PDB file of C-alpha atoms in Angstrom:
ATOM      1  CA  MET A1001       1.335  -9.837 -16.203  1.00 48.00           C
ATOM      2  CA  SER A1002       4.161 -12.048 -17.451  1.00 52.00           C
ATOM      3  CA  THR A1003       2.141 -15.272 -17.610  1.00 57.00           C
ATOM      4  CA  ASP A1004       4.887 -16.562 -19.876  1.00 64.00           C
ATOM      5  CA  PRO A1005       7.245 -18.349 -17.447  1.00 69.00           C
ATOM      6  CA  SER A1006      10.238 -17.275 -19.523  1.00 69.00           C
ATOM      7  CA  LYS A1007       9.333 -13.599 -19.081  1.00 73.00           C
ATOM      8  CA  LEU A1008       8.853 -14.037 -15.361  1.00 81.00           C
ATOM      9  CA  ALA A1009      12.233 -15.742 -15.219  1.00 73.00           C
ATOM     10  CA  GLU A1010      13.758 -12.802 -17.073  1.00 77.00           C
ATOM     11  CA  PHE A1011      12.386 -10.347 -14.499  1.00 83.00           C
ATOM     12  CA  PHE A1012      13.209 -12.521 -11.484  1.00 84.00           C
ATOM     13  CA  ARG A1013      16.606 -13.370 -12.897  1.00 72.00           C
ATOM     14  CA  ALA A1014      18.706 -13.684  -9.740  1.00 75.00           C
ATOM     15  CA  LYS A1015      19.578 -17.253  -8.820  1.00 78.00           C
ATOM     16  CA  ARG A1016      17.673 -17.059  -5.521  1.00 82.00           C
ATOM     17  CA  ASP A1017      14.599 -15.800  -7.397  1.00 84.00           C
ATOM     18  CA  ARG A1018      14.731 -18.537 -10.019  1.00 82.00           C
ATOM     19  CA  GLU A1019      14.749 -21.120  -7.254  1.00 82.00           C
ATOM     20  CA  LEU A1020      11.535 -19.609  -5.870  1.00 88.00           C
ATOM     21  CA  LEU A1021       9.773 -19.277  -9.221  1.00 88.00           C
ATOM     22  CA  GLY A1022       9.327 -23.028  -9.418  1.00 87.00           C
ATOM     23  CA  GLN A1023       7.123 -22.796  -6.317  1.00 93.00           C
ATOM     24  CA  LEU A1024       4.912 -19.992  -7.671  1.00 93.00           C
ATOM     25  CA  ALA A1025       1.319 -20.779  -8.632  1.00 93.00           C
ATOM     26  CA  ILE A1026       0.578 -18.092 -11.217  1.00 90.00           C
ATOM     27  CA  GLU A1027      -3.173 -18.581 -10.920  1.00 92.00           C
ATOM     28  CA  ALA A1028      -3.161 -17.995  -7.136  1.00 96.00           C
ATOM     29  CA  VAL A1029      -1.329 -14.666  -6.827  1.00 97.00           C
ATOM     30  CA  PRO A1030      -3.030 -12.356  -4.268  1.00 98.00           C
ATOM     31  CA  GLY A1031      -5.184  -9.765  -5.976  1.00 98.00           C
ATOM     32  CA  HIS A1032      -4.492  -7.065  -3.395  1.00 99.00           C
ATOM     33  CA  VAL A1033      -1.217  -6.676  -1.519  1.00 99.00           C
ATOM     34  CA  ALA A1034      -0.945  -3.995   1.180  1.00 99.00           C
ATOM     35  CA  ILE A1035       2.417  -3.012   2.647  1.00 99.00           C
ATOM     36  CA  ILE A1036       3.376  -1.276   5.884  1.00 99.00           C
ATOM     37  CA  MET A1037       6.677   0.212   4.732  1.00 99.00           C
ATOM     38  CA  ASP A1038       8.613   0.332   8.001  1.00 98.00           C
ATOM     39  CA  GLY A1039      12.271   0.763   8.863  1.00 98.00           C
ATOM     40  CA  ASN A1040      13.411   3.801   6.874  1.00 97.00           C
ATOM     41  CA  GLY A1041      14.603   5.597  10.006  1.00 96.00           C
ATOM     42  CA  ARG A1042      16.479   2.585  11.357  1.00 98.00           C
ATOM     43  CA  TRP A1043      18.067   2.007   7.953  1.00 98.00           C
ATOM     44  CA  ALA A1044      19.403   5.573   8.030  1.00 98.00           C
ATOM     45  CA  SER A1045      20.500   5.411  11.678  1.00 97.00           C
ATOM     46  CA  LYS A1046      22.538   2.265  11.054  1.00 98.00           C
ATOM     47  CA  ARG A1047      24.475   4.247   8.449  1.00 98.00           C
ATOM     48  CA  GLY A1048      24.864   7.408  10.507  1.00 98.00           C
ATOM     49  CA  LEU A1049      22.521   9.302   8.186  1.00 98.00           C
ATOM     50  CA  PRO A1050      19.564  11.603   8.908  1.00 95.00           C
ATOM     51  CA  ARG A1051      16.165   9.898   8.912  1.00 95.00           C
ATOM     52  CA  ILE A1052      15.100  11.608   5.688  1.00 96.00           C
ATOM     53  CA  ALA A1053      17.918   9.738   3.925  1.00 97.00           C
ATOM     54  CA  GLY A1054      16.108   6.513   4.769  1.00 98.00           C
ATOM     55  CA  HIS A1055      12.909   7.816   3.225  1.00 97.00           C
ATOM     56  CA  ASN A1056      14.831   8.785   0.095  1.00 97.00           C
ATOM     57  CA  ALA A1057      16.350   5.310  -0.062  1.00 98.00           C
ATOM     58  CA  GLY A1058      12.900   3.781   0.331  1.00 98.00           C
ATOM     59  CA  VAL A1059      11.786   5.245  -3.005  1.00 98.00           C
ATOM     60  CA  LYS A1060      13.881   2.673  -4.860  1.00 98.00           C
ATOM     61  CA  ALA A1061      12.098  -0.113  -2.983  1.00 98.00           C
ATOM     62  CA  ILE A1062       8.736   1.368  -3.962  1.00 98.00           C
ATOM     63  CA  ARG A1063       9.772   1.501  -7.604  1.00 98.00           C
ATOM     64  CA  GLU A1064      10.946  -2.101  -7.591  1.00 97.00           C
ATOM     65  CA  THR A1065       7.889  -3.337  -5.709  1.00 98.00           C
ATOM     66  CA  ILE A1066       5.543  -1.718  -8.228  1.00 98.00           C
ATOM     67  CA  ALA A1067       7.417  -3.361 -11.103  1.00 97.00           C
ATOM     68  CA  ALA A1068       7.346  -6.751  -9.391  1.00 97.00           C
ATOM     69  CA  ALA A1069       3.641  -6.431  -8.568  1.00 98.00           C
ATOM     70  CA  ILE A1070       2.903  -5.779 -12.233  1.00 97.00           C
ATOM     71  CA  GLU A1071       4.949  -8.788 -13.322  1.00 95.00           C
ATOM     72  CA  LEU A1072       3.105 -11.007 -10.844  1.00 96.00           C
ATOM     73  CA  ASP A1073      -0.300  -9.630 -11.921  1.00 96.00           C
ATOM     74  CA  VAL A1074      -1.183  -8.195  -8.535  1.00 98.00           C
ATOM     75  CA  ARG A1075      -4.200  -5.999  -9.250  1.00 98.00           C
ATOM     76  CA  VAL A1076      -4.037  -3.620  -6.258  1.00 99.00           C
ATOM     77  CA  LEU A1077      -0.989  -2.500  -4.279  1.00 99.00           C
ATOM     78  CA  THR A1078      -1.573  -0.341  -1.204  1.00 99.00           C
ATOM     79  CA  LEU A1079       1.364   1.456   0.401  1.00 99.00           C
ATOM     80  CA  TYR A1080       1.197   2.971   3.892  1.00 99.00           C
ATOM     81  CA  SER A1081       3.166   6.113   3.136  1.00 98.00           C
ATOM     82  CA  PHE A1082       2.193   8.507   5.945  1.00 98.00           C
ATOM     83  CA  SER A1083      -0.063   7.754   8.891  1.00 98.00           C
ATOM     84  CA  SER A1084      -2.194  10.234  10.811  1.00 97.00           C
ATOM     85  CA  GLU A1085       0.160   9.604  13.760  1.00 96.00           C
ATOM     86  CA  ASN A1086       3.274  10.494  11.751  1.00 97.00           C
ATOM     87  CA  TRP A1087       2.587  14.194  12.344  1.00 97.00           C
ATOM     88  CA  ASN A1088       4.091  13.568  15.802  1.00 96.00           C
ATOM     89  CA  ARG A1089       7.528  12.998  14.294  1.00 95.00           C
ATOM     90  CA  PRO A1090      10.165  15.768  14.338  1.00 94.00           C
ATOM     91  CA  ALA A1091       9.057  18.756  12.267  1.00 95.00           C
ATOM     92  CA  ASP A1092      12.091  18.629   9.977  1.00 95.00           C
ATOM     93  CA  GLU A1093      11.391  14.991   9.136  1.00 95.00           C
ATOM     94  CA  VAL A1094       7.729  15.690   8.350  1.00 97.00           C
ATOM     95  CA  THR A1095       8.639  18.705   6.210  1.00 97.00           C
ATOM     96  CA  GLY A1096      11.243  16.649   4.387  1.00 96.00           C
ATOM     97  CA  LEU A1097       8.728  13.880   3.735  1.00 97.00           C
ATOM     98  CA  MET A1098       6.154  16.279   2.316  1.00 98.00           C
ATOM     99  CA  ARG A1099       8.773  17.734  -0.021  1.00 98.00           C
ATOM    100  CA  LEU A1100       9.926  14.256  -0.972  1.00 98.00           C
ATOM    101  CA  PHE A1101       6.382  13.281  -1.965  1.00 98.00           C
ATOM    102  CA  VAL A1102       6.266  16.221  -4.376  1.00 98.00           C
ATOM    103  CA  GLU A1103       9.702  15.476  -5.841  1.00 98.00           C
ATOM    104  CA  VAL A1104       8.948  11.787  -6.350  1.00 98.00           C
ATOM    105  CA  LEU A1105       5.545  12.407  -7.920  1.00 98.00           C
ATOM    106  CA  GLU A1106       6.958  14.996 -10.315  1.00 97.00           C
ATOM    107  CA  ARG A1107       9.702  12.569 -11.305  1.00 97.00           C
ATOM    108  CA  GLU A1108       7.707   9.334 -11.441  1.00 98.00           C
ATOM    109  CA  THR A1109       4.220  10.203 -12.715  1.00 98.00           C
ATOM    110  CA  ASP A1110       5.178   9.795 -16.382  1.00 98.00           C
ATOM    111  CA  THR A1111       6.653   6.370 -15.687  1.00 98.00           C
ATOM    112  CA  LEU A1112       3.638   5.267 -13.656  1.00 98.00           C
ATOM    113  CA  ASP A1113       1.350   6.352 -16.472  1.00 99.00           C
ATOM    114  CA  LYS A1114       3.367   4.449 -19.081  1.00 98.00           C
ATOM    115  CA  LEU A1115       3.281   1.336 -16.893  1.00 98.00           C
ATOM    116  CA  GLY A1116      -0.511   1.537 -16.748  1.00 98.00           C
ATOM    117  CA  VAL A1117      -0.609   2.277 -13.023  1.00 99.00           C
ATOM    118  CA  LYS A1118      -3.684   4.027 -11.648  1.00 99.00           C
ATOM    119  CA  VAL A1119      -2.849   6.052  -8.544  1.00 99.00           C
ATOM    120  CA  VAL A1120      -5.508   6.681  -5.898  1.00 99.00           C
ATOM    121  CA  ILE A1121      -5.103   8.414  -2.551  1.00 98.00           C
ATOM    122  CA  ILE A1122      -6.738   7.088   0.613  1.00 98.00           C
ATOM    123  CA  GLY A1123      -6.771   9.162   3.774  1.00 98.00           C
ATOM    124  CA  SER A1124      -7.688  12.662   4.855  1.00 97.00           C
ATOM    125  CA  PRO A1125      -6.334  15.718   3.014  1.00 97.00           C
ATOM    126  CA  GLU A1126      -6.712  17.784   6.194  1.00 96.00           C
ATOM    127  CA  GLY A1127      -3.376  19.204   7.287  1.00 96.00           C
ATOM    128  CA  VAL A1128      -1.448  17.997   4.240  1.00 98.00           C
ATOM    129  CA  PRO A1129       0.483  20.907   2.671  1.00 98.00           C
ATOM    130  CA  GLU A1130      -1.251  22.320  -0.392  1.00 98.00           C
ATOM    131  CA  ALA A1131       1.717  21.655  -2.679  1.00 98.00           C
ATOM    132  CA  THR A1132       1.901  18.019  -1.580  1.00 98.00           C
ATOM    133  CA  MET A1133      -1.830  17.446  -1.992  1.00 98.00           C
ATOM    134  CA  ALA A1134      -1.791  19.130  -5.399  1.00 98.00           C
ATOM    135  CA  ALA A1135       1.016  16.844  -6.590  1.00 98.00           C
ATOM    136  CA  PHE A1136      -0.959  13.778  -5.534  1.00 98.00           C
ATOM    137  CA  ARG A1137      -4.119  15.065  -7.236  1.00 98.00           C
ATOM    138  CA  ARG A1138      -2.246  15.718 -10.480  1.00 98.00           C
ATOM    139  CA  CYS A1139      -0.914  12.172 -10.409  1.00 99.00           C
ATOM    140  CA  GLU A1140      -4.399  10.794  -9.715  1.00 98.00           C
ATOM    141  CA  GLU A1141      -5.886  12.719 -12.624  1.00 99.00           C
ATOM    142  CA  ARG A1142      -3.087  11.789 -15.021  1.00 98.00           C
ATOM    143  CA  THR A1143      -3.376   8.056 -14.292  1.00 99.00           C
ATOM    144  CA  ALA A1144      -7.142   7.787 -13.710  1.00 99.00           C
ATOM    145  CA  SER A1145      -7.888   5.674 -16.802  1.00 99.00           C
ATOM    146  CA  ASN A1146      -5.084   3.131 -16.309  1.00 99.00           C
ATOM    147  CA  THR A1147      -5.959  -0.495 -15.595  1.00 98.00           C
ATOM    148  CA  THR A1148      -2.764  -2.538 -15.176  1.00 98.00           C
ATOM    149  CA  LEU A1149      -2.325  -1.913 -11.442  1.00 99.00           C
ATOM    150  CA  THR A1150      -4.171   0.232  -8.920  1.00 99.00           C
ATOM    151  CA  LEU A1151      -1.644   1.864  -6.589  1.00 99.00           C
ATOM    152  CA  ALA A1152      -3.435   3.068  -3.452  1.00 99.00           C
ATOM    153  CA  ILE A1153      -1.278   5.454  -1.454  1.00 99.00           C
ATOM    154  CA  ALA A1154      -2.332   5.838   2.176  1.00 99.00           C
ATOM    155  CA  LEU A1155      -1.603   9.487   2.987  1.00 98.00           C
ATOM    156  CA  ASN A1156      -2.497  10.998   6.364  1.00 98.00           C
ATOM    157  CA  TYR A1157      -4.318   7.728   6.940  1.00 99.00           C
ATOM    158  CA  GLY A1158      -5.493   6.140  10.180  1.00 98.00           C
ATOM    159  CA  GLY A1159      -7.766   3.127  10.431  1.00 98.00           C
ATOM    160  CA  ARG A1160      -9.702   4.376  13.463  1.00 98.00           C
ATOM    161  CA  ALA A1161     -10.165   7.818  11.918  1.00 97.00           C
ATOM    162  CA  GLU A1162     -11.428   6.172   8.733  1.00 98.00           C
ATOM    163  CA  ILE A1163     -14.062   4.173  10.638  1.00 99.00           C
ATOM    164  CA  ALA A1164     -15.103   7.320  12.531  1.00 98.00           C
ATOM    165  CA  HIS A1165     -15.395   9.119   9.172  1.00 98.00           C
ATOM    166  CA  ALA A1166     -17.704   6.381   7.907  1.00 98.00           C
ATOM    167  CA  ALA A1167     -19.763   6.495  11.125  1.00 98.00           C
ATOM    168  CA  ARG A1168     -20.273  10.251  10.785  1.00 98.00           C
ATOM    169  CA  ALA A1169     -21.371   9.826   7.170  1.00 98.00           C
ATOM    170  CA  LEU A1170     -23.873   7.168   8.210  1.00 98.00           C
ATOM    171  CA  ALA A1171     -25.177   9.348  11.053  1.00 98.00           C
ATOM    172  CA  ARG A1172     -25.744  12.223   8.629  1.00 98.00           C
ATOM    173  CA  ASP A1173     -27.607   9.961   6.213  1.00 98.00           C
ATOM    174  CA  VAL A1174     -29.834   8.586   8.976  1.00 98.00           C
ATOM    175  CA  ALA A1175     -30.511  12.081  10.362  1.00 98.00           C
ATOM    176  CA  ALA A1176     -31.423  13.332   6.880  1.00 98.00           C
ATOM    177  CA  GLY A1177     -33.825  10.456   6.332  1.00 98.00           C
ATOM    178  CA  ARG A1178     -31.820   8.993   3.450  1.00 98.00           C
ATOM    179  CA  MET A1179     -31.615   5.677   5.295  1.00 97.00           C
ATOM    180  CA  SER A1180     -32.820   4.118   8.535  1.00 98.00           C
ATOM    181  CA  ALA A1181     -30.684   2.877  11.413  1.00 97.00           C
ATOM    182  CA  ASP A1182     -31.713  -0.653  10.463  1.00 97.00           C
ATOM    183  CA  ASP A1183     -30.007  -0.163   7.087  1.00 97.00           C
ATOM    184  CA  VAL A1184     -26.592   0.228   8.727  1.00 98.00           C
ATOM    185  CA  ASP A1185     -24.714  -2.978   7.953  1.00 98.00           C
ATOM    186  CA  GLU A1186     -21.214  -3.991   6.883  1.00 98.00           C
ATOM    187  CA  ALA A1187     -21.854  -3.002   3.276  1.00 98.00           C
ATOM    188  CA  ALA A1188     -23.092   0.442   4.320  1.00 98.00           C
ATOM    189  CA  ILE A1189     -19.961   1.034   6.381  1.00 98.00           C
ATOM    190  CA  THR A1190     -17.644  -0.308   3.673  1.00 98.00           C
ATOM    191  CA  SER A1191     -19.145   2.025   1.071  1.00 98.00           C
ATOM    192  CA  ARG A1192     -18.264   5.052   3.208  1.00 98.00           C
ATOM    193  CA  LEU A1193     -14.633   4.188   3.896  1.00 99.00           C
ATOM    194  CA  PHE A1194     -11.731   5.920   2.150  1.00 98.00           C
ATOM    195  CA  THR A1195     -11.144   2.642   0.307  1.00 98.00           C
ATOM    196  CA  THR A1196     -14.605   2.355  -1.230  1.00 97.00           C
ATOM    197  CA  GLY A1197     -14.338   0.531  -4.549  1.00 96.00           C
ATOM    198  CA  ILE A1198     -11.071  -1.170  -3.577  1.00 98.00           C
ATOM    199  CA  PRO A1199     -11.222  -4.861  -2.572  1.00 98.00           C
ATOM    200  CA  ASP A1200      -9.952  -5.894   0.846  1.00 98.00           C
ATOM    201  CA  PRO A1201      -6.279  -6.913   0.985  1.00 99.00           C
ATOM    202  CA  ASP A1202      -5.481 -10.575   0.523  1.00 98.00           C
ATOM    203  CA  LEU A1203      -1.953 -10.166   1.862  1.00 99.00           C
ATOM    204  CA  VAL A1204      -0.519  -7.597   4.276  1.00 99.00           C
ATOM    205  CA  ILE A1205       3.268  -7.271   4.406  1.00 99.00           C
ATOM    206  CA  ARG A1206       5.133  -5.472   7.170  1.00 99.00           C
ATOM    207  CA  THR A1207       8.833  -4.783   6.946  1.00 99.00           C
ATOM    208  CA  SER A1208      11.346  -4.213   9.795  1.00 98.00           C
ATOM    209  CA  GLY A1209      10.115  -7.132  11.900  1.00 98.00           C
ATOM    210  CA  GLU A1210       7.626  -5.211  14.031  1.00 97.00           C
ATOM    211  CA  MET A1211       4.638  -7.354  15.047  1.00 97.00           C
ATOM    212  CA  ARG A1212       1.825  -4.829  14.908  1.00 97.00           C
ATOM    213  CA  ILE A1213      -0.707  -3.345  12.491  1.00 98.00           C
ATOM    214  CA  SER A1214      -0.132   0.335  13.371  1.00 98.00           C
ATOM    215  CA  ASN A1215      -3.713   1.484  12.717  1.00 98.00           C
ATOM    216  CA  PHE A1216      -3.590   0.319   9.090  1.00 99.00           C
ATOM    217  CA  LEU A1217      -6.769  -0.745   7.261  1.00 99.00           C
ATOM    218  CA  LEU A1218      -8.365  -1.983  10.471  1.00 99.00           C
ATOM    219  CA  TRP A1219     -11.744  -2.692   8.877  1.00 99.00           C
ATOM    220  CA  GLN A1220     -10.379  -4.127   5.647  1.00 99.00           C
ATOM    221  CA  ILE A1221      -7.840  -6.668   6.933  1.00 98.00           C
ATOM    222  CA  ALA A1222     -10.255  -8.790   8.965  1.00 97.00           C
ATOM    223  CA  TYR A1223      -9.313 -11.893   6.951  1.00 97.00           C
ATOM    224  CA  SER A1224      -6.054 -10.820   5.318  1.00 98.00           C
ATOM    225  CA  GLU A1225      -2.972 -12.996   5.580  1.00 98.00           C
ATOM    226  CA  LEU A1226      -0.050 -11.314   7.366  1.00 98.00           C
ATOM    227  CA  TRP A1227       3.608 -11.695   6.403  1.00 99.00           C
ATOM    228  CA  ILE A1228       6.285 -10.072   8.552  1.00 99.00           C
ATOM    229  CA  THR A1229       9.890  -9.694   7.438  1.00 99.00           C
ATOM    230  CA  SER A1230      12.873  -8.284   9.325  1.00 98.00           C
ATOM    231  CA  VAL A1231      14.063  -6.600   6.114  1.00 99.00           C
ATOM    232  CA  LEU A1232      14.055  -2.807   6.480  1.00 99.00           C
ATOM    233  CA  TRP A1233      11.984  -1.089   3.817  1.00 99.00           C
ATOM    234  CA  PRO A1234      14.857   0.460   1.789  1.00 98.00           C
ATOM    235  CA  ASP A1235      16.299  -3.058   1.392  1.00 98.00           C
ATOM    236  CA  PHE A1236      12.980  -4.627   0.320  1.00 98.00           C
ATOM    237  CA  SER A1237      13.279  -6.123  -3.162  1.00 96.00           C
ATOM    238  CA  ARG A1238      11.409  -8.105  -5.784  1.00 95.00           C
ATOM    239  CA  HIS A1239      12.832 -11.199  -4.105  1.00 95.00           C
ATOM    240  CA  ASP A1240      11.086 -10.310  -0.853  1.00 97.00           C
ATOM    241  CA  LEU A1241       7.764  -9.729  -2.600  1.00 98.00           C
ATOM    242  CA  LEU A1242       8.107 -13.068  -4.360  1.00 96.00           C
ATOM    243  CA  ARG A1243       8.841 -14.762  -1.011  1.00 96.00           C
ATOM    244  CA  ALA A1244       5.751 -13.162   0.515  1.00 98.00           C
ATOM    245  CA  VAL A1245       3.505 -14.248  -2.353  1.00 98.00           C
ATOM    246  CA  ILE A1246       4.744 -17.834  -2.213  1.00 97.00           C
ATOM    247  CA  GLU A1247       4.249 -17.950   1.559  1.00 97.00           C
ATOM    248  CA  TYR A1248       0.736 -16.575   1.042  1.00 98.00           C
ATOM    249  CA  GLN A1249       0.004 -19.380  -1.409  1.00 97.00           C
ATOM    250  CA  ARG A1250       0.970 -21.948   1.212  1.00 95.00           C
ATOM    251  CA  ARG A1251      -1.660 -20.646   3.625  1.00 93.00           C
ATOM    252  CA  ASP A1252      -5.123 -22.163   4.008  1.00 87.00           C
ATOM    253  CA  ARG A1253      -7.455 -19.165   4.051  1.00 82.00           C
ATOM    254  CA  ARG A1254     -10.473 -20.185   6.099  1.00 79.00           C
ATOM    255  CA  TYR A1255     -12.261 -16.860   6.673  1.00 77.00           C
ATOM    256  CA  GLY A1256     -13.362 -18.091  10.093  1.00 73.00           C
ATOM    257  CA  GLY A1257     -15.243 -21.008   8.563  1.00 67.00           C
ATOM    258  CA  ARG A1258     -13.384 -23.750  10.423  1.00 63.00           C
TER     259      ARG A1258
END
């Protein structure tokens, strides 16, 4: 992290960013930021382009968000890249997305490794093309020992499916006598989720202005702060992440206590 204010100012060098930096409490940056990256299709449609062009444009926003998260000392960044419901999109769009994942991973893995980013995949591999899954696994293996930032990529992910997955695992353990039904508690469920070992999000960001969660981390975001922006994902920048973090710091997180 750039705890040196001068280094932060160098990264957030635009005038509008410098004005915000004075409001940033370095010691209170959210440890885990999760983002619903929405609006790629609308971004493309507004420009008369195919939807896949919006997904391509969104890669730049991902790159910049990762860099900004590192500068701010965010420890975990989760990106909702492909939901279990996204298979219902047009076949050419889905095929293009799966190819794009491979292209981006082949191009960016070296950079992620040099930045100290550890990539982990959350979601079900079922139905994901072999080449796409293999590219993600290679990236996971290459970056497994990194500690600067954990980048959790939600691939073929659905919150309800994840909870059902955990319930089935618990049922098997009870049936096998490895635990009793009375042992099933929040910790037991949490340990069987795709996100086991990853702390719950402190801040959830959704782009494009939509006011819904879209089946994202349903168990984990019970007490997360939500920040919605009308900015479409390809236009999301370090400035927007900084705005979200500062707004988060203004909140009074009560965890249902009062």
